[in-house]
XYZ file of C-alpha atoms in Angstrom:
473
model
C -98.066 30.265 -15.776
C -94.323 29.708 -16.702
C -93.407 30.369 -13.126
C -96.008 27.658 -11.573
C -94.136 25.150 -13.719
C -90.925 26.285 -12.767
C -91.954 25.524 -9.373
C -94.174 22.428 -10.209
C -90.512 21.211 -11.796
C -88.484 22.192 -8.821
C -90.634 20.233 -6.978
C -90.594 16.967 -8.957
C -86.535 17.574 -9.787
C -86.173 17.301 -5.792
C -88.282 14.348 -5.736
C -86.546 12.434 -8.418
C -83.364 13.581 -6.622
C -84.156 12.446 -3.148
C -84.675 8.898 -4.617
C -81.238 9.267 -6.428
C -79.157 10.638 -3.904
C -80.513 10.266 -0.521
C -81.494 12.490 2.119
C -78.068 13.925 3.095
C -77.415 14.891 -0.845
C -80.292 16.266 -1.307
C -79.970 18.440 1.872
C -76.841 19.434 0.415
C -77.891 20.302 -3.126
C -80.873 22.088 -1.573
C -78.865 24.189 0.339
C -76.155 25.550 -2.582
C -79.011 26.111 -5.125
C -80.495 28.045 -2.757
C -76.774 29.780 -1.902
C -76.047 30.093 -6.293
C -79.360 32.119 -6.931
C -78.827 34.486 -3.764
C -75.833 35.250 -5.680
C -77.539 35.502 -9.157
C -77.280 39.172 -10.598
C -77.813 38.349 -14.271
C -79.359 40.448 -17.008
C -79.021 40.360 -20.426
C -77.855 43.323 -22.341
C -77.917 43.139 -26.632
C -75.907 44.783 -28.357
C -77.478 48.567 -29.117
C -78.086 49.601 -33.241
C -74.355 51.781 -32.979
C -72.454 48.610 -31.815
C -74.598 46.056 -34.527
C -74.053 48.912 -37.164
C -69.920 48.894 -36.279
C -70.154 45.165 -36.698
C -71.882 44.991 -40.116
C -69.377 47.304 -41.921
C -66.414 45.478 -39.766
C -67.374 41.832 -41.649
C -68.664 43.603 -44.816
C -65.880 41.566 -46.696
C -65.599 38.625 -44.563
C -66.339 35.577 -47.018
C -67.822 33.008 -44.881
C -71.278 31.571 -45.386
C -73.013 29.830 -42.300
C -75.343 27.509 -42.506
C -77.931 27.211 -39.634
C -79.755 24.046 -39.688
C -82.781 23.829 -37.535
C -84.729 20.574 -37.619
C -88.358 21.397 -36.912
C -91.798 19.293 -35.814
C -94.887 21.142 -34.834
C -92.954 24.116 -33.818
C -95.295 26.464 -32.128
C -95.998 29.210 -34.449
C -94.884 32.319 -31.839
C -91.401 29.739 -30.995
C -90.764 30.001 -35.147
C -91.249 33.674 -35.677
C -89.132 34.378 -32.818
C -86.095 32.303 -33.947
C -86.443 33.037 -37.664
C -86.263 37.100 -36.671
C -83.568 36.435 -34.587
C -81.498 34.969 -37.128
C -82.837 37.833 -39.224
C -81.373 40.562 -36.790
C -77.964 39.337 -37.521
C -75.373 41.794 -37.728
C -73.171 39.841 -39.673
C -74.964 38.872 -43.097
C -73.380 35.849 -44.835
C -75.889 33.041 -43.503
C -78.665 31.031 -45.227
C -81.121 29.654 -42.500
C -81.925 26.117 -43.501
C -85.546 24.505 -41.950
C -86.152 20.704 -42.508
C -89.610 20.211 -41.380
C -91.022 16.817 -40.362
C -94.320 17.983 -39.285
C -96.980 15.975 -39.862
C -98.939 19.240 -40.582
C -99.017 22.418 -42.578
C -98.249 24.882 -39.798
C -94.867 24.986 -39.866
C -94.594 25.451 -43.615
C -97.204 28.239 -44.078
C -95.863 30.010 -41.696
C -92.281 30.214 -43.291
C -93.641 30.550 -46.471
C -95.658 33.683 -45.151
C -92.519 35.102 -43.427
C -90.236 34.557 -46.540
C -93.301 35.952 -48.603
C -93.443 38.783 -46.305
C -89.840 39.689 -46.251
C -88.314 38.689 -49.304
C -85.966 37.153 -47.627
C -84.200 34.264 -49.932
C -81.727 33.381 -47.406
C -84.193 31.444 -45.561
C -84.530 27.869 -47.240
C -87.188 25.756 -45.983
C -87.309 21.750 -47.348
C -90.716 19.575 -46.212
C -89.275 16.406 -44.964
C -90.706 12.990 -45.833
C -91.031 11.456 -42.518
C -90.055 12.149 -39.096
C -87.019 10.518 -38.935
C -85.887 11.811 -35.429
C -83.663 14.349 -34.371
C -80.808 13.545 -35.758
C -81.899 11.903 -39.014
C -84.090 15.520 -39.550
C -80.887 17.213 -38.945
C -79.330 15.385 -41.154
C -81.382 16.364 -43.959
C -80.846 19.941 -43.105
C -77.096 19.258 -43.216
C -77.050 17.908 -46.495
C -78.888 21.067 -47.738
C -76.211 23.280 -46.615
C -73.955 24.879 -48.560
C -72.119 27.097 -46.524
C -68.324 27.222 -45.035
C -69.869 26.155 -41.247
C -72.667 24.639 -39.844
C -74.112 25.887 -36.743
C -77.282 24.041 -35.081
C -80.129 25.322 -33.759
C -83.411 24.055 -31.825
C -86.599 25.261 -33.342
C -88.035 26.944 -29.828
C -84.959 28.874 -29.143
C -82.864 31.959 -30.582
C -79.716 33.797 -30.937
C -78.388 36.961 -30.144
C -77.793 39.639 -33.069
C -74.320 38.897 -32.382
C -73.897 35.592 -32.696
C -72.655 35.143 -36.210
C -70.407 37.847 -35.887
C -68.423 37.121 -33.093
C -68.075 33.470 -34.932
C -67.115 35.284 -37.994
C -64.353 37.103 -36.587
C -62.615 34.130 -34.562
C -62.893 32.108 -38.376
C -61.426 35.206 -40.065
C -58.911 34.933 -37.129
C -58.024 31.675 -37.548
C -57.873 31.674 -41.088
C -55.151 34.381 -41.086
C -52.933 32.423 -38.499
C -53.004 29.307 -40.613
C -55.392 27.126 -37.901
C -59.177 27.827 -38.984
C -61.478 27.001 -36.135
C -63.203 23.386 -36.659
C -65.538 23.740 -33.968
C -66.988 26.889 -32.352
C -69.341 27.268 -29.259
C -70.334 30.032 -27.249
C -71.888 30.562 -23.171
C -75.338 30.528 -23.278
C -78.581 31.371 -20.918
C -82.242 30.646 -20.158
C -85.093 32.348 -21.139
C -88.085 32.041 -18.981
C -90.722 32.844 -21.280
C -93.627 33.808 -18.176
C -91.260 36.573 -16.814
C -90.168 37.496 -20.217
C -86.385 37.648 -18.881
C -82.679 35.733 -19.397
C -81.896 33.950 -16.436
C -79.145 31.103 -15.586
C -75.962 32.464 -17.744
C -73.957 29.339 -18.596
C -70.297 30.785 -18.553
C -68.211 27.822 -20.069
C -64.520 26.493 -19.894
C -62.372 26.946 -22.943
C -62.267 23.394 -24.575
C -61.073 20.891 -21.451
C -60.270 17.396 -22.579
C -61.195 15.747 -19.384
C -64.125 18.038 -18.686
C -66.114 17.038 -22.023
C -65.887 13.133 -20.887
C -67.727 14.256 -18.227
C -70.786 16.415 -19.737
C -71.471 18.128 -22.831
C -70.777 21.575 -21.414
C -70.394 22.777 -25.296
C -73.882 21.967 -26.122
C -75.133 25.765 -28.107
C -74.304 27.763 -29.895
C -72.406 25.612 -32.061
C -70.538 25.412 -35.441
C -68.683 23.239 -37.277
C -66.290 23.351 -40.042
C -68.929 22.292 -43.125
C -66.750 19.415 -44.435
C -66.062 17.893 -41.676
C -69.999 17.912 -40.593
C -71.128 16.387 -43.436
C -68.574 13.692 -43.023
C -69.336 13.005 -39.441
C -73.133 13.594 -39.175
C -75.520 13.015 -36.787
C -75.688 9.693 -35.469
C -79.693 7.771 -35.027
C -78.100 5.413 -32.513
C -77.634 8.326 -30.436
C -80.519 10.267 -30.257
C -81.302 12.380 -27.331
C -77.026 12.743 -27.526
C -76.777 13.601 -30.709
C -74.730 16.621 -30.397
C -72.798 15.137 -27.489
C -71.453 12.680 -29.572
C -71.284 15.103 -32.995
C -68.405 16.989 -30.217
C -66.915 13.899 -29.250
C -66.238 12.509 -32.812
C -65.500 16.114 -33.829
C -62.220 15.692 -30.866
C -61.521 12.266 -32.637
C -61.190 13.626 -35.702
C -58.520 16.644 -34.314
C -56.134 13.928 -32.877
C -53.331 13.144 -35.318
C -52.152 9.750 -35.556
C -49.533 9.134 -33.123
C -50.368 12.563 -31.621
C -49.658 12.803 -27.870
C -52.619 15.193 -27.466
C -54.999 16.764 -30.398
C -55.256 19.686 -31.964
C -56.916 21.936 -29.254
C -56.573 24.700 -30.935
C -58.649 24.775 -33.281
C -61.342 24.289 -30.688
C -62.671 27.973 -30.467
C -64.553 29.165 -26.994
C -66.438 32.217 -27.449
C -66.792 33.797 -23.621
C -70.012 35.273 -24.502
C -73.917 34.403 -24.558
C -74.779 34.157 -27.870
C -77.964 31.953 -27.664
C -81.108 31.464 -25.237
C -82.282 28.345 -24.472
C -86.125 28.875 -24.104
C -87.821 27.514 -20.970
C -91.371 25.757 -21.283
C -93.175 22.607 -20.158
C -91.188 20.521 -22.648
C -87.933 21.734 -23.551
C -84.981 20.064 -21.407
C -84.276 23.748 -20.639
C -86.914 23.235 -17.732
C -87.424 19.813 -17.274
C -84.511 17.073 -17.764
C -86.450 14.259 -17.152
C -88.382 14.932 -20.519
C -85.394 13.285 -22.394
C -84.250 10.739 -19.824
C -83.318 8.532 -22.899
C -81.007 10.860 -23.945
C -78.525 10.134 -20.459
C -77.984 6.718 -21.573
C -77.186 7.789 -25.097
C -74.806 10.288 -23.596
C -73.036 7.681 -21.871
C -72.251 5.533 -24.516
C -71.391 8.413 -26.893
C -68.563 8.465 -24.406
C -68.122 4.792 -24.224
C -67.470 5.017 -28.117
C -64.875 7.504 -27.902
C -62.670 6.201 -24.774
C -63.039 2.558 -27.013
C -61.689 4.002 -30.117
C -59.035 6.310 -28.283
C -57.938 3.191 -26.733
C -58.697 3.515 -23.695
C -59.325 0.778 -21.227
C -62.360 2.068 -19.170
C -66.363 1.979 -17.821
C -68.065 4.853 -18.233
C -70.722 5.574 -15.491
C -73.788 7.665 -14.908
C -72.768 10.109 -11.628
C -75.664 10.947 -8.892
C -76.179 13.947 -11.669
C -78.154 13.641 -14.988
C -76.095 13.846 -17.808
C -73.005 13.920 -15.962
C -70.549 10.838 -16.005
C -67.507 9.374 -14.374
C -64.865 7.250 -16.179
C -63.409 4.588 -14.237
C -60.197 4.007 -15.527
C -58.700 0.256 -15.928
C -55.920 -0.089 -14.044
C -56.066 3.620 -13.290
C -56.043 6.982 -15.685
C -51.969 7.325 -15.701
C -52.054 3.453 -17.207
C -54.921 3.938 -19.440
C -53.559 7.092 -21.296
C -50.760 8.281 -22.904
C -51.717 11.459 -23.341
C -52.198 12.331 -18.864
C -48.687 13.178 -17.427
C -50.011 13.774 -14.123
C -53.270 13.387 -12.142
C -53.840 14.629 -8.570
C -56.696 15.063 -6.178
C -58.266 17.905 -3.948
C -57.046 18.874 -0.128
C -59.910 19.640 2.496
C -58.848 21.390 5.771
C -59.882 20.703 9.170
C -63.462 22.065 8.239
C -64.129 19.958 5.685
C -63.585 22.607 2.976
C -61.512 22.675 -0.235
C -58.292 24.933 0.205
C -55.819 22.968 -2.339
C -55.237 20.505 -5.222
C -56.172 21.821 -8.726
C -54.972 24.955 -9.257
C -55.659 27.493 -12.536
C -52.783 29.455 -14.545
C -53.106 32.263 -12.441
C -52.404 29.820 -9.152
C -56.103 30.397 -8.249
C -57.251 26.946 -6.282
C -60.131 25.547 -8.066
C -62.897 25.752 -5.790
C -61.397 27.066 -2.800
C -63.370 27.735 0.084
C -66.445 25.018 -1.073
C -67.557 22.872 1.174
C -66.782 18.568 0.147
C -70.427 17.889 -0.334
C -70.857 20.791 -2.460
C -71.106 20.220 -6.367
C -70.123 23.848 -7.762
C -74.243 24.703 -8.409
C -75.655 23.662 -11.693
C -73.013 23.210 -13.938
C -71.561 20.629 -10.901
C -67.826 21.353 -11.896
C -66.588 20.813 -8.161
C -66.921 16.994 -8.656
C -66.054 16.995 -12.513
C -62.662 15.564 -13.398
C -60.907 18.393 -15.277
C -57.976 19.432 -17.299
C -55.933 22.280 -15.146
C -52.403 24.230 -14.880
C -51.453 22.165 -12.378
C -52.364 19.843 -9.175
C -51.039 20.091 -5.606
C -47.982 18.397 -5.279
C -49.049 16.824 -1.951
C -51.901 15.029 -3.819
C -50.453 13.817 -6.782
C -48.514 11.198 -8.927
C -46.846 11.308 -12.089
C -46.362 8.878 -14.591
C -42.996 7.263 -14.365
C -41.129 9.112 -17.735
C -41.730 12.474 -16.165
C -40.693 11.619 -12.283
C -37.672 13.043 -12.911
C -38.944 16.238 -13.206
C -40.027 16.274 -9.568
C -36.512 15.636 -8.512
C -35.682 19.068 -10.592
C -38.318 20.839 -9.141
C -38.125 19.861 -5.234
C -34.491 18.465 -4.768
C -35.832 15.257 -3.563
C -36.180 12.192 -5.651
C -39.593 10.760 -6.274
C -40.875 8.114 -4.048
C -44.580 7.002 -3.372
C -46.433 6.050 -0.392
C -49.895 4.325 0.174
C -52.578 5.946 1.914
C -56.496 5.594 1.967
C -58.132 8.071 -0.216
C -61.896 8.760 -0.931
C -62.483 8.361 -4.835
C -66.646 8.927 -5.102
C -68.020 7.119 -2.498
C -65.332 4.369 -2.430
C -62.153 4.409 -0.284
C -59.760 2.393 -1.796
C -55.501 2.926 -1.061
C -53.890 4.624 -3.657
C -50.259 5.831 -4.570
C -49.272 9.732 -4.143
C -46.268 11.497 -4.442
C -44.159 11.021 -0.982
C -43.108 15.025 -0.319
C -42.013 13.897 3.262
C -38.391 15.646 2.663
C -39.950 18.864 2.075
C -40.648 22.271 4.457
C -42.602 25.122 2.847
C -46.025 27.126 4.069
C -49.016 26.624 2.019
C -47.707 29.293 -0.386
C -44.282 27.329 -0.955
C -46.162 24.356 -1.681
C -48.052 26.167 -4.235
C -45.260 27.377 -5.780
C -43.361 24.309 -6.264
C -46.851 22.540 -7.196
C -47.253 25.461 -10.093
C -43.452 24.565 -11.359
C -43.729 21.057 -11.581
C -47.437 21.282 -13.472
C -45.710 23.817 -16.076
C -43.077 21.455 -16.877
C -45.536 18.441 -17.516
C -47.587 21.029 -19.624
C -44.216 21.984 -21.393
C -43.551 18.340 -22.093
C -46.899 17.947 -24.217
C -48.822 15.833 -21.598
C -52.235 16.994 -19.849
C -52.399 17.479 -16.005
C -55.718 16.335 -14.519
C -57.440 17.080 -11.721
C -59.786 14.827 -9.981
C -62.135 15.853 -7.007
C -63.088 12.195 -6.844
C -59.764 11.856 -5.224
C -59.749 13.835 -1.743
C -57.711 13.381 1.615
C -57.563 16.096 4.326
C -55.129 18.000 6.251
């Protein structure tokens, strides 16, 4: 059954897609998804009873209580007992499970009651909400039940790994020792499809990119935040549908000092690990994202609301993708912030492929080898303006306090030129660096491009990469 709506949803996704993006896009899209799940060779492994056992006498002493707050409404009972036992199989045991319920019925609560009757299990707190006050008021509730030293979130038709709380545990122990406690922990994440009874779709994730999170919520579970600074932020009604979007967003506010040139990244914790399955069925956004297309628009001026109180002169826009955005900069991104030493573009070659522009710490080009048209699969990080090492000096500018540092790095002193560029679907003529003086092989160029993004970096400013900005070779 699962599997006829996965396809029933594929179907109506490339509908709602050809009407977005026309036929040429959708050609396009069609042809990488099918290229990303040729090359899917996923499976899910838990952690065996040894490994769990190792973990519960490593944190034995660690003294940090999670809260997990999951707001419920007519949760189906086999979607409850599912999550509650995974939160049961924890390996680390410091947690309290909190459940506000807004269910107009008694489902819900019986069957908690039975499962705390049958276990004994006082950890789990359950509180029968008034009203349904949507998602993020019911949330809220649960948050101001919680009494522990995070709060992580969880949906009421989905479920975490025995590890989860451990491997957050260790990274706040961590933390704690080296005098910068995490304030907001996520981990990757994958699908469940509940008719094959199997994880699909691993969502690997970044480590925390500035840029990146403007563009999509690519944090979204499994997430925790420092307890006193979620009860001071909250969820947000206004924002419903976003709610956690813009929970991350105001959680990033709050990390950026006054006066600060950039925030406190650090103590923005990535865990490179799934830790929680997103169940798929009829109604979850897991398998269908146009059952919350509200929840776009609220994502969109979450960002709105954080560029405005940042400062930042801008219009946020949806992209051809749902949930994905594009900030267009007023004049342009070096002019708008203080905080972006340098911004730079990609570099197709003569077939139309990506073989320069942003590049990685290692020197890795981002993307190399896709084709333009292509988005990078699901996640779509091929046409998501990112944070990176460093961008290719022949598709760059700097802002004017740091141009000196290209005269230290290449010998030449920095000039511009003008050319046409494509930014999205616009050309429009934009300043680059002018590297006419200089003679290297793609590998010199890379070299140099490396150098010059490490001294930005070393001088406290970000180094962005846009793929909205290409020109070809």
């Amino acid at each position: 059954m699962a599997n006829r709506i996965l396809r029933i949803d594929n179907v109506r996704k490339t509908v709602n897609y050809l009407k977005k993006n026309g036929l040429a896009g959708t050609f396009y899209a069609a042809a990488e998804r099918v290229q990303e799940e040729k090359k899917a060779d996923y499976r899910y492994l838990p952690p065996n009873e040894e490994t769990l056992a190792v973990q519960r006498q490593e944190t034995a002493d660690v003294p940090c209580l999670f809260s997990i707050v999951v707001p419920a409404y007519e949760t189906k009972e086999a979607y409850l007992r599912e999550m509650i036992a995974s939160v049961q199989a924890q390996s680390y045991a410091r947690w309290e499970l909190v459940i506000a319920d807004a269910s107009a019925g008694d489902d819900v609560e019986r069957t908690v009651r039975q499962i705390i009757h049958e276990t004994g299990d006082l950890r789990i707190r359950y509180s029968r909400l008034s009203g349904n006050k949507g998602i993020a008021g019911n949330t809220n509730a649960g948050i101001a039940l919680a009494g522990g030293d995070y709060i992580a979130l969880l949906d009421h038709d989905d479920f975490i790994t025995p590890d989860a709380l451990y491997e957050m545990a260790v990274r706040v122990q961590c933390g704690r020792r080296e005098g910068c406690p995490p304030a907001l922990l996520y981990s990757d994440e994958d699908k469940y499809d509940e008719g094959a009874q199997t994880f699909v779709f691993p969502n690997k994730k970044k480590d925390f990119n500035l840029d990146l999170i403007l563009s999509n919520n690519y944090i979204c579970h499994f997430m925790a935040v420092e307890a006193g600074l979620m009860k001071r932020l909250k969820f947000r009604e206004d924002y419903d549908g976003a709610q956690d979007y813009d929970l991350v967003l105001r959680v990033v506010d709050s990390l950026w000092e006054k006066d600060a040139l950039v925030l406190q990244s650090a103590r923005i914790c990535h865990i490179p690990k799934v830790l929680y399955h997103w169940r798929s069925h009829r109604d979850s956004t897991a398998l269908n994202t146009g059952s919350k297309t509200y929840a776009y628009e609220a994502g969109r001026r979450a960002v709105a609301d954080f560029c405005a109180g940042r400062g930042f002169r801008v219009q946020v826009e949806h992209s051809l993708h749902l949930g994905f955005y594009r900030i267009v900069y007023e004049p342009d991104l070096l002019s708008a912030r203080r905080d972006a030493g340098m911004m730079g573009g990609r570099i197709l070659d003569g077939k139309g492929h990506i073989f320069a522009g942003g590049y990685d710490e290692a020197g890795r080009c981002l993307y190399e080898g896709l084709p333009a048209r292509f988005t990078g699969g699901s996640t779509h990080l091929a046409v998501l303006r990112q944070d990176c090492a460093a961008v290719d000096i022949r598709c760059m500018r700097l802002r004017e306090e740091l141009q000196p540092l290209f005269s230290e790095i290449t010998g030449l002193p920095y000039r511009e030129k003008s050319l046409t560029v494509k930014e999205g679907r616009e050309k429009r003529e934009m300043c680059i660096a002018d590297v006419a003086g200089l003679t290297c092989d793609e590998a010199g160029y890379r070299k140099l491009s490396m150098a010059l993004g490490a001294k930005v970096r070393e001088a406290g400013y970000l180094v962005v990469w846009d793929p909205g900005i290409t020109i070809r070779m």
